[in-house]
Amino acid sequence: MLTFQEKLDIIETFDELTKKDVSLNRVNFHFEDSLYDKTTVVYHLHPNGNGFVYTGDLPQYKADKKGLVNIREFNEEELREIITASITYLSEEEKIEPAIEQTWKDSEGHTLLLVEEDDRWNIYAGDNLEDSFGGYDEAALYLREEGFKIR
């Protein structure tokens, strides 16, 4: 297991991350260029060596419901890989091909339906029209900003 200082030294090599001190001598590192509201990459790195890295729903990591992976037992290579994966995850647009109808869900289980109708992209909550957009990209961006993902 790496010490707190060793983890800190490794994380600080990522120039794109900004260090922010938080309570109880813990440290967060943010990726300010994130395409999403989420900017925290390293969460609550503690002097005891415990801490978390945000991986969202990346399939190669077993994250908790908040998308965080505990890095307490990580070695240097594993730590560098997971931080790189997190930054990549937060800096790339989802590559989704438009369909005629898509189901989007948020982390709380709410479901919205995105439907192409008469050259418009409409968002429905049940039978109720929530919003309408002129293009797929605009509608998908809105849904992502509201915390929804295709399911």
mmCIF file of C-alpha atoms in Angstrom:
data_model
loop_
_atom_site.group_PDB
_atom_site.id
_atom_site.type_symbol
_atom_site.label_atom_id
_atom_site.label_comp_id
_atom_site.label_asym_id
_atom_site.label_seq_id
_atom_site.Cartn_x
_atom_site.Cartn_y
_atom_site.Cartn_z
ATOM 1 C CA MET A 1 0.000 0.000 0.000
ATOM 2 C CA LEU A 2 1.256 3.447 -0.915
ATOM 3 C CA THR A 3 1.513 6.058 1.818
ATOM 4 C CA PHE A 4 -0.495 9.257 1.751
ATOM 5 C CA GLN A 5 2.575 11.205 0.612
ATOM 6 C CA GLU A 6 3.352 8.699 -2.155
ATOM 7 C CA LYS A 7 -0.243 8.909 -3.428
ATOM 8 C CA LEU A 8 -0.135 12.684 -3.209
ATOM 9 C CA ASP A 9 3.144 12.798 -5.185
ATOM 10 C CA ILE A 10 1.674 10.562 -7.912
ATOM 11 C CA ILE A 11 -1.597 12.501 -8.159
ATOM 12 C CA GLU A 12 0.230 15.836 -8.322
ATOM 13 C CA THR A 13 1.978 14.683 -11.528
ATOM 14 C CA PHE A 14 -1.373 15.099 -13.304
ATOM 15 C CA ASP A 15 -1.124 18.756 -14.338
ATOM 16 C CA GLU A 16 -4.797 18.856 -15.348
ATOM 17 C CA LEU A 17 -5.904 18.317 -11.719
ATOM 18 C CA THR A 18 -6.375 21.060 -9.144
ATOM 19 C CA LYS A 19 -5.747 20.293 -5.468
ATOM 20 C CA LYS A 20 -8.327 21.428 -2.909
ATOM 21 C CA ASP A 21 -7.939 20.891 0.825
ATOM 22 C CA VAL A 22 -11.054 19.686 2.660
ATOM 23 C CA SER A 23 -11.871 18.869 6.278
ATOM 24 C CA LEU A 24 -9.935 16.439 8.510
ATOM 25 C CA ASN A 25 -6.678 16.910 6.539
ATOM 26 C CA ARG A 26 -8.245 15.284 3.478
ATOM 27 C CA VAL A 27 -7.553 16.421 -0.064
ATOM 28 C CA ASN A 28 -9.667 16.446 -3.225
ATOM 29 C CA PHE A 29 -8.384 16.848 -6.770
ATOM 30 C CA HIS A 30 -10.632 18.395 -9.422
ATOM 31 C CA PHE A 31 -10.570 18.250 -13.209
ATOM 32 C CA GLU A 32 -11.800 21.733 -14.045
ATOM 33 C CA ASP A 33 -12.035 20.980 -17.798
ATOM 34 C CA SER A 34 -14.685 18.301 -17.234
ATOM 35 C CA LEU A 35 -17.466 18.307 -19.822
ATOM 36 C CA TYR A 36 -19.912 17.502 -17.031
ATOM 37 C CA ASP A 37 -20.958 19.033 -13.722
ATOM 38 C CA LYS A 38 -18.821 16.381 -12.032
ATOM 39 C CA THR A 39 -15.237 17.645 -11.620
ATOM 40 C CA THR A 40 -13.895 15.653 -8.655
ATOM 41 C CA VAL A 41 -11.445 12.950 -9.747
ATOM 42 C CA VAL A 42 -9.797 12.164 -6.390
ATOM 43 C CA TYR A 43 -12.160 12.381 -3.445
ATOM 44 C CA HIS A 44 -11.172 12.603 0.241
ATOM 45 C CA LEU A 45 -7.592 11.387 0.037
ATOM 46 C CA HIS A 46 -6.826 10.940 3.736
ATOM 47 C CA PRO A 47 -3.486 10.879 5.593
ATOM 48 C CA ASN A 48 -4.219 7.248 6.541
ATOM 49 C CA GLY A 49 -3.933 6.348 2.825
ATOM 50 C CA ASN A 50 -7.634 5.930 2.192
ATOM 51 C CA GLY A 51 -9.327 7.770 -0.655
ATOM 52 C CA PHE A 52 -11.519 7.409 -3.710
ATOM 53 C CA VAL A 53 -11.356 8.022 -7.454
ATOM 54 C CA TYR A 54 -14.439 8.796 -9.532
ATOM 55 C CA THR A 55 -14.995 6.318 -12.377
ATOM 56 C CA GLY A 56 -18.711 6.821 -12.974
ATOM 57 C CA ASP A 57 -20.054 3.751 -14.732
ATOM 58 C CA LEU A 58 -16.825 2.616 -16.400
ATOM 59 C CA PRO A 59 -17.218 -1.163 -16.749
ATOM 60 C CA GLN A 60 -13.654 -2.070 -15.748
ATOM 61 C CA TYR A 61 -14.106 -0.710 -12.199
ATOM 62 C CA LYS A 62 -16.419 -1.771 -9.380
ATOM 63 C CA ALA A 63 -17.629 1.598 -8.192
ATOM 64 C CA ASP A 64 -20.135 2.353 -5.460
ATOM 65 C CA LYS A 65 -23.476 4.006 -6.247
ATOM 66 C CA LYS A 66 -21.747 7.410 -6.410
ATOM 67 C CA GLY A 67 -19.291 6.138 -9.024
ATOM 68 C CA LEU A 68 -16.341 6.054 -6.583
ATOM 69 C CA VAL A 69 -13.654 3.383 -6.242
ATOM 70 C CA ASN A 70 -11.606 3.001 -3.036
ATOM 71 C CA ILE A 71 -7.875 3.343 -3.775
ATOM 72 C CA ARG A 72 -6.492 2.405 -0.331
ATOM 73 C CA GLU A 73 -4.686 -0.725 -1.584
ATOM 74 C CA PHE A 74 -3.709 0.562 -5.040
ATOM 75 C CA ASN A 75 -0.104 0.469 -6.219
ATOM 76 C CA GLU A 76 1.428 3.235 -8.346
ATOM 77 C CA GLU A 77 0.494 1.693 -11.693
ATOM 78 C CA GLU A 78 -3.113 1.056 -10.629
ATOM 79 C CA LEU A 79 -3.426 4.587 -9.250
ATOM 80 C CA ARG A 80 -2.114 6.171 -12.441
ATOM 81 C CA GLU A 81 -4.408 4.003 -14.595
ATOM 82 C CA ILE A 82 -7.577 4.803 -12.639
ATOM 83 C CA ILE A 83 -6.864 8.546 -12.553
ATOM 84 C CA THR A 84 -6.171 8.555 -16.298
ATOM 85 C CA ALA A 85 -9.422 6.635 -16.882
ATOM 86 C CA SER A 86 -11.354 9.134 -14.746
ATOM 87 C CA ILE A 87 -9.959 12.168 -16.577
ATOM 88 C CA THR A 88 -10.700 10.537 -19.941
ATOM 89 C CA TYR A 89 -14.236 9.674 -18.779
ATOM 90 C CA LEU A 90 -14.883 13.299 -17.776
ATOM 91 C CA SER A 91 -13.341 14.787 -20.911
ATOM 92 C CA GLU A 92 -15.011 12.786 -23.679
ATOM 93 C CA GLU A 93 -18.476 13.215 -25.091
ATOM 94 C CA GLU A 94 -20.562 10.086 -25.088
ATOM 95 C CA LYS A 95 -20.606 8.656 -28.589
ATOM 96 C CA ILE A 96 -24.236 7.718 -29.057
ATOM 97 C CA GLU A 97 -25.928 7.166 -32.364
ATOM 98 C CA PRO A 98 -29.416 8.623 -32.553
ATOM 99 C CA ALA A 99 -32.288 6.181 -32.570
ATOM 100 C CA ILE A 100 -35.942 6.886 -33.071
ATOM 101 C CA GLU A 101 -36.588 6.261 -29.375
ATOM 102 C CA GLN A 102 -34.220 6.078 -26.386
ATOM 103 C CA THR A 103 -34.748 5.491 -22.673
ATOM 104 C CA TRP A 104 -32.613 7.624 -20.345
ATOM 105 C CA LYS A 105 -32.301 7.093 -16.574
ATOM 106 C CA ASP A 106 -30.682 9.006 -13.743
ATOM 107 C CA SER A 107 -28.961 7.666 -10.629
ATOM 108 C CA GLU A 108 -32.216 7.858 -8.640
ATOM 109 C CA GLY A 109 -34.072 5.640 -11.118
ATOM 110 C CA HIS A 110 -36.107 8.357 -12.855
ATOM 111 C CA THR A 111 -36.780 7.539 -16.495
ATOM 112 C CA LEU A 112 -37.252 9.859 -19.466
ATOM 113 C CA LEU A 113 -37.997 8.873 -23.038
ATOM 114 C CA LEU A 114 -36.316 10.684 -25.933
ATOM 115 C CA VAL A 115 -38.368 10.323 -29.118
ATOM 116 C CA GLU A 116 -37.859 11.660 -32.646
ATOM 117 C CA GLU A 117 -41.198 13.000 -33.883
ATOM 118 C CA ASP A 118 -41.815 15.248 -36.889
ATOM 119 C CA ASP A 119 -38.203 16.487 -37.129
ATOM 120 C CA ARG A 120 -38.126 17.266 -33.377
ATOM 121 C CA TRP A 121 -36.536 15.413 -30.463
ATOM 122 C CA ASN A 122 -39.082 15.297 -27.646
ATOM 123 C CA ILE A 123 -38.441 14.293 -24.044
ATOM 124 C CA TYR A 124 -41.285 12.577 -22.215
ATOM 125 C CA ALA A 125 -41.788 11.771 -18.544
ATOM 126 C CA GLY A 126 -44.481 9.153 -18.842
ATOM 127 C CA ASP A 127 -47.165 10.643 -21.099
ATOM 128 C CA ASN A 128 -46.130 14.237 -20.336
ATOM 129 C CA LEU A 129 -43.974 16.207 -22.763
ATOM 130 C CA GLU A 130 -41.110 17.688 -20.719
ATOM 131 C CA ASP A 131 -39.128 19.455 -23.443
ATOM 132 C CA SER A 132 -38.550 19.550 -27.196
ATOM 133 C CA PHE A 133 -35.371 20.179 -29.199
ATOM 134 C CA GLY A 134 -34.536 20.776 -32.842
ATOM 135 C CA GLY A 135 -31.690 18.249 -32.885
ATOM 136 C CA TYR A 136 -30.586 15.046 -31.216
ATOM 137 C CA ASP A 137 -27.278 16.465 -29.944
ATOM 138 C CA GLU A 138 -29.042 19.337 -28.199
ATOM 139 C CA ALA A 139 -31.542 16.996 -26.514
ATOM 140 C CA ALA A 140 -28.831 14.515 -25.469
ATOM 141 C CA LEU A 141 -26.677 17.297 -24.016
ATOM 142 C CA TYR A 142 -29.652 18.551 -21.995
ATOM 143 C CA LEU A 143 -30.310 15.053 -20.642
ATOM 144 C CA ARG A 144 -26.644 14.507 -19.691
ATOM 145 C CA GLU A 145 -26.516 17.872 -17.946
ATOM 146 C CA GLU A 146 -29.582 16.831 -15.947
ATOM 147 C CA GLY A 147 -27.789 13.653 -14.834
ATOM 148 C CA PHE A 148 -29.391 11.149 -17.215
ATOM 149 C CA LYS A 149 -27.675 8.416 -19.228
ATOM 150 C CA ILE A 150 -28.925 5.995 -21.852
ATOM 151 C CA ARG A 151 -29.956 2.666 -20.352
#
